[in-house]
PDB file of C-alpha atoms in Angstrom:
ATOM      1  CA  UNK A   8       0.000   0.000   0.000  1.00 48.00           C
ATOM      2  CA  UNK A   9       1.153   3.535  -0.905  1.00 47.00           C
ATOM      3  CA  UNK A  10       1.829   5.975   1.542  1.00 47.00           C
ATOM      4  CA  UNK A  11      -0.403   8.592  -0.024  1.00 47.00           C
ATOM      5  CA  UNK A  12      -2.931   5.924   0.132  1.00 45.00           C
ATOM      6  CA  UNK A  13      -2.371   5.207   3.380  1.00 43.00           C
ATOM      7  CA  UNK A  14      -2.923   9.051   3.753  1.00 45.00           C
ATOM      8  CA  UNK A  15      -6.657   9.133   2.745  1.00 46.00           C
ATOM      9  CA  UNK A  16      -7.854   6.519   5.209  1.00 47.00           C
ATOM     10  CA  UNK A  17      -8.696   9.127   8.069  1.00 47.00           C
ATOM     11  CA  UNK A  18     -11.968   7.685   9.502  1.00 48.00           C
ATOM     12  CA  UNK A  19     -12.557  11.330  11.285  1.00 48.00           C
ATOM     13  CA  UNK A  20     -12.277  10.203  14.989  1.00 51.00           C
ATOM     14  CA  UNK A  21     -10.105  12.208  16.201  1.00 51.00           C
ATOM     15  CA  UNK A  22      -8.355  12.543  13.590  1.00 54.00           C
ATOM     16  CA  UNK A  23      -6.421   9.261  13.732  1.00 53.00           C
ATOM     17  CA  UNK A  24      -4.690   7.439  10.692  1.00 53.00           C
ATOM     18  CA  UNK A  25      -5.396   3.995   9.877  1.00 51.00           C
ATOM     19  CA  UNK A  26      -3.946   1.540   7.454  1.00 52.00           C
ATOM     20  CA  UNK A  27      -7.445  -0.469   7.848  1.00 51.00           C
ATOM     21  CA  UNK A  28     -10.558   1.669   7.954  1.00 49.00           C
ATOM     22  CA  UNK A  29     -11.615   0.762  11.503  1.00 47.00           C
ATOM     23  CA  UNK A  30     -14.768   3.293  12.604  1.00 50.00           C
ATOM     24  CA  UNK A  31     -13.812   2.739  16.312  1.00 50.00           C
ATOM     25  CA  UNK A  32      -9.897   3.327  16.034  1.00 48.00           C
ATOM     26  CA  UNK A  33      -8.733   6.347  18.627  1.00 50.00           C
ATOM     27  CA  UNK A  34     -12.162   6.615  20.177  1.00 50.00           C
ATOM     28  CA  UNK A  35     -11.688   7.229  24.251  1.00 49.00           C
ATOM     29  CA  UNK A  36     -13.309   4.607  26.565  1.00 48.00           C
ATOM     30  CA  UNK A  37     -15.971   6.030  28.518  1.00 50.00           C
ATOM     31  CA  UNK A  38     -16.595   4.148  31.798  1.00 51.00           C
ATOM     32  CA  UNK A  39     -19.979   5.164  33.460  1.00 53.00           C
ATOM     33  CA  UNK A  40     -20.288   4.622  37.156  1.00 52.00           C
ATOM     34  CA  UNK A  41     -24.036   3.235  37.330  1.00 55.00           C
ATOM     35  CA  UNK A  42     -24.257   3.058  41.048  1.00 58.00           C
ATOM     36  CA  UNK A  43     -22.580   5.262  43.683  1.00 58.00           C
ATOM     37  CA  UNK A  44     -19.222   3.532  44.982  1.00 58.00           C
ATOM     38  CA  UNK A  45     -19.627   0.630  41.696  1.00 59.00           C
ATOM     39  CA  UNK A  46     -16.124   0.628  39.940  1.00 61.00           C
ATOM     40  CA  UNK A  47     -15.755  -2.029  36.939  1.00 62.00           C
ATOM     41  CA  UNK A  48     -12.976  -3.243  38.513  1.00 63.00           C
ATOM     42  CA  UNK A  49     -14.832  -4.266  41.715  1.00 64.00           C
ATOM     43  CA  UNK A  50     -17.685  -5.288  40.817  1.00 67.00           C
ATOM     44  CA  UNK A  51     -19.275  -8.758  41.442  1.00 71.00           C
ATOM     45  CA  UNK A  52     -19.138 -10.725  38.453  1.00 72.00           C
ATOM     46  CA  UNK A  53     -21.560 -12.396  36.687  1.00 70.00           C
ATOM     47  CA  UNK A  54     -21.391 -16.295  36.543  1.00 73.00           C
ATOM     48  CA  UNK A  55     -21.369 -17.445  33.188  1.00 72.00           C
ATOM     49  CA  UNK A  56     -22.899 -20.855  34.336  1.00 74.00           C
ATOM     50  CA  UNK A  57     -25.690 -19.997  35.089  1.00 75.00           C
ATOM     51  CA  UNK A  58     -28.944 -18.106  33.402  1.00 78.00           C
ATOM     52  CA  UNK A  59     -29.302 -14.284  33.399  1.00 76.00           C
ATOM     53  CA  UNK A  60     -32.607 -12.697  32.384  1.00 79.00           C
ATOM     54  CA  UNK A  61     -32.463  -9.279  30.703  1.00 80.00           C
ATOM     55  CA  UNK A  62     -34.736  -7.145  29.643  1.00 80.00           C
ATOM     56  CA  UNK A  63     -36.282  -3.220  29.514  1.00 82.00           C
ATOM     57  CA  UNK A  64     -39.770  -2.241  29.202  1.00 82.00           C
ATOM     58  CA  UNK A  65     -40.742   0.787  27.770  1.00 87.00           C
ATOM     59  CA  UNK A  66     -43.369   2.274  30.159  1.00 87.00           C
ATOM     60  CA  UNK A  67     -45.114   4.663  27.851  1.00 87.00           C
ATOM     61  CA  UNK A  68     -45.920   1.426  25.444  1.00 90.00           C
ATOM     62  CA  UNK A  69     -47.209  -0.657  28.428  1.00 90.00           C
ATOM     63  CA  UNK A  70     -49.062   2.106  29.893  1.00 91.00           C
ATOM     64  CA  UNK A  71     -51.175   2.309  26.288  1.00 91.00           C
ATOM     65  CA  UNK A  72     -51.682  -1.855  25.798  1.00 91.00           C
ATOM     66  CA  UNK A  73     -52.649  -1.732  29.252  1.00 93.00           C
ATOM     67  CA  UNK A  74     -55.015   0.956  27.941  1.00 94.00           C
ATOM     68  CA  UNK A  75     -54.000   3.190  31.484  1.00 94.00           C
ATOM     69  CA  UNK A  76     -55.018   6.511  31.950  1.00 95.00           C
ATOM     70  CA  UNK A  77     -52.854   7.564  34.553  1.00 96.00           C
ATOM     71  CA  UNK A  78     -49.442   5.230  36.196  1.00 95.00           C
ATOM     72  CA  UNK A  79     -47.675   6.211  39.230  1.00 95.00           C
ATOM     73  CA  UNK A  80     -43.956   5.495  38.991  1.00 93.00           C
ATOM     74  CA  UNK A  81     -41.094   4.607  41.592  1.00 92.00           C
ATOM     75  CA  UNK A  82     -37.453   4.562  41.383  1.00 90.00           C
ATOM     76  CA  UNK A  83     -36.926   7.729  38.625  1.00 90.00           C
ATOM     77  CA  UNK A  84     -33.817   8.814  39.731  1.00 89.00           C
ATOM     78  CA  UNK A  85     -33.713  12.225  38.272  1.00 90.00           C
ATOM     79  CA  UNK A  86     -32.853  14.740  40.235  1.00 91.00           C
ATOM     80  CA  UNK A  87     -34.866  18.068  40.863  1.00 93.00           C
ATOM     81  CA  UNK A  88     -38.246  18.291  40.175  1.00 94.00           C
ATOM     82  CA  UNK A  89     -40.196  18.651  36.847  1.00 94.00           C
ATOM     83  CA  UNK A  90     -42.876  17.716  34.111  1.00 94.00           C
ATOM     84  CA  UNK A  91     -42.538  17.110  30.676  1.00 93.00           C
ATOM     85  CA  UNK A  92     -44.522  15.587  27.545  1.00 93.00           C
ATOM     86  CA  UNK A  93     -43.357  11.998  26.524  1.00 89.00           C
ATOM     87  CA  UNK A  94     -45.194  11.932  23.338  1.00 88.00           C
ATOM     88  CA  UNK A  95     -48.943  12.456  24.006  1.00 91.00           C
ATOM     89  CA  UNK A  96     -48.230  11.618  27.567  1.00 94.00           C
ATOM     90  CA  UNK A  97     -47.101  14.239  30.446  1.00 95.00           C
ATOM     91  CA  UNK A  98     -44.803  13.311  32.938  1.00 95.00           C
ATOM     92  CA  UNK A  99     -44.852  14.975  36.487  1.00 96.00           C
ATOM     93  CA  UNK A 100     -41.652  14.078  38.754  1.00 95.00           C
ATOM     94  CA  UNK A 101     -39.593  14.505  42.145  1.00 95.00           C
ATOM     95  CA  UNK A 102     -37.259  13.633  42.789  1.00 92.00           C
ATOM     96  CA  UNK A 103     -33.768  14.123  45.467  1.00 89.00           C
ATOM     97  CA  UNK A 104     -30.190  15.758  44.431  1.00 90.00           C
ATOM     98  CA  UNK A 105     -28.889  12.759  43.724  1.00 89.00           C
ATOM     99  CA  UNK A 106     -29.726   9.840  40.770  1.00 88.00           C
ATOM    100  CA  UNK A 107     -31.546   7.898  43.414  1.00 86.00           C
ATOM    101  CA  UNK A 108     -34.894   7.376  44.385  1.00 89.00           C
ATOM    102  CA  UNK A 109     -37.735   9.372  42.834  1.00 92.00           C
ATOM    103  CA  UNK A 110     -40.963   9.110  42.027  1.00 95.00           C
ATOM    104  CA  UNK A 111     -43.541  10.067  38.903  1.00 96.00           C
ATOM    105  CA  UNK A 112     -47.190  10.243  38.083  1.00 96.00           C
ATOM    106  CA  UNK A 113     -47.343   9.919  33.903  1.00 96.00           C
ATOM    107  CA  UNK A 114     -50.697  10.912  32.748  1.00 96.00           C
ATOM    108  CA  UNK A 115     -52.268  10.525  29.262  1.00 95.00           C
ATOM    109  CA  UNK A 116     -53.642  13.360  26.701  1.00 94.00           C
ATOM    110  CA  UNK A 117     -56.958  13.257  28.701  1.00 93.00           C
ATOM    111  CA  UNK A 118     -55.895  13.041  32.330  1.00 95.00           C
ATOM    112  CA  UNK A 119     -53.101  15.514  31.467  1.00 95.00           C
ATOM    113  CA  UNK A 120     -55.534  17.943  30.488  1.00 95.00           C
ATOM    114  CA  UNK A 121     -57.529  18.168  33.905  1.00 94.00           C
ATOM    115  CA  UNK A 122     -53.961  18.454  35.817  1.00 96.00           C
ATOM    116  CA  UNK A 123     -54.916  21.007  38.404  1.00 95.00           C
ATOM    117  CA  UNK A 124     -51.964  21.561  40.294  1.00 95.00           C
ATOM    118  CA  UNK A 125     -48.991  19.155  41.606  1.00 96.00           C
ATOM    119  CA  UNK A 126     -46.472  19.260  44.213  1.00 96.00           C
ATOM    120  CA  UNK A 127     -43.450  17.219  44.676  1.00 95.00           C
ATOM    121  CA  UNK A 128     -43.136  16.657  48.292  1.00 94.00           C
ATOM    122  CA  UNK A 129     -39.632  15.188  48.161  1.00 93.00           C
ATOM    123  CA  UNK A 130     -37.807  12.388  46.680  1.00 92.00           C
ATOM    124  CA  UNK A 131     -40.289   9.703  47.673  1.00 94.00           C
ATOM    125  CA  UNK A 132     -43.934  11.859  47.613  1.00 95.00           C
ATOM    126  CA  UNK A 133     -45.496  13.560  44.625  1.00 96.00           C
ATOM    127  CA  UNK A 134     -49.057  14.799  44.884  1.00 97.00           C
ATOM    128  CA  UNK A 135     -51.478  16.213  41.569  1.00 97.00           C
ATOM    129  CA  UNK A 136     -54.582  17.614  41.444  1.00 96.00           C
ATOM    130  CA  UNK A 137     -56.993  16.329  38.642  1.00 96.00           C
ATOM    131  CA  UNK A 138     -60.014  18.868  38.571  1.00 95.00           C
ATOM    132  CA  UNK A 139     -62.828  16.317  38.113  1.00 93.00           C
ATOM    133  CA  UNK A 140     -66.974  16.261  38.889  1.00 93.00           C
ATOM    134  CA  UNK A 141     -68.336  15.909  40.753  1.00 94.00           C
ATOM    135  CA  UNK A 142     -65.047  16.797  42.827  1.00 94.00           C
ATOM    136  CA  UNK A 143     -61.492  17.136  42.480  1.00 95.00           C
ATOM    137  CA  UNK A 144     -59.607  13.842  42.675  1.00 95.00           C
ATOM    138  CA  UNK A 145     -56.269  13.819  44.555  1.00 96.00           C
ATOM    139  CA  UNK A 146     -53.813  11.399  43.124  1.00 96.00           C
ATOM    140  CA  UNK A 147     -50.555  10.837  46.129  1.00 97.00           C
ATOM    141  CA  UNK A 148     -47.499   8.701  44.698  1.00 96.00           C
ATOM    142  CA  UNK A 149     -45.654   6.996  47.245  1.00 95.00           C
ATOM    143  CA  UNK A 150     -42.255   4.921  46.983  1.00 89.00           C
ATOM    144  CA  UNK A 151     -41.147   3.614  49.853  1.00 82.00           C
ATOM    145  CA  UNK A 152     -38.304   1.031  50.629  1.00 74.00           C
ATOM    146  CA  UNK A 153     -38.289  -0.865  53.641  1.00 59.00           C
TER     147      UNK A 153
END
């Protein structure tokens, strides 16, 4: 192989020169800590031997087969306190200043619309307001971990 042909094979991370075009070559690793005080090199391993089930839900989804109009939620872990749309649904949240704990009401187009008022209480509490007839319902999501 030429060296001016060697030249052209930049793959654009970070500038790096390959003889091979490689799309990964000179990218950084970037090590996430998922839990406080959890280091990859300490952590328990997995035994191979034996079965591991994995899998992820996608709440939004199951909240609509399950045809739900309103799902409280534990365990967000955002921090602060918030609401925001998820699609058609809205999302009301509280949670601590860390990544931990937290808890959510998520509330489709209809619910969201009679969304009075809410409060987050603190990392565990959140309490909304649905005006309603032929009186307001109060709606109190509660995590707790004993």
């Amino acid at each position: 192989m030429s060296q001016n042909h060697i030249e052209t094979l930049v793959n654009n991370v970070k500038g790096v020169r390959d003889s091979n075009p490689n799309p990964s070559f000179g990218r950084d690793s970037h090590v996430h800590h998922v839990a406080p005080g959890c280091h990859p090199a300490s952590a328990r391993k997995i035994k191979t031997d034996k079965i591991s089930k994995i899998a992820t839900w996608n709440v939004v989804k199951e909240m609509e087969r399950m045809n739900l109009n309103t799902l409280g939620l534990a365990e967000v872990r955002w921090t602060g306190a918030g609401s925001m749309k998820l699609g058609s649904k809205t999302l009301i949240y509280s949670g601590g200043p860390t990544h931990e704990r937290g808890v959510g009401i998520l509330f489709d187009v209809t619910m969201a619309k009679s969304l009075g008022s809410w409060c987050p209480i603190s990392d565990r509490v959140v309490v909304a307001k649905l005006v309603a007839k032929p009186l307001n319902l109060g709606i109190i999501q509660v995590c707790t971990n004993i």
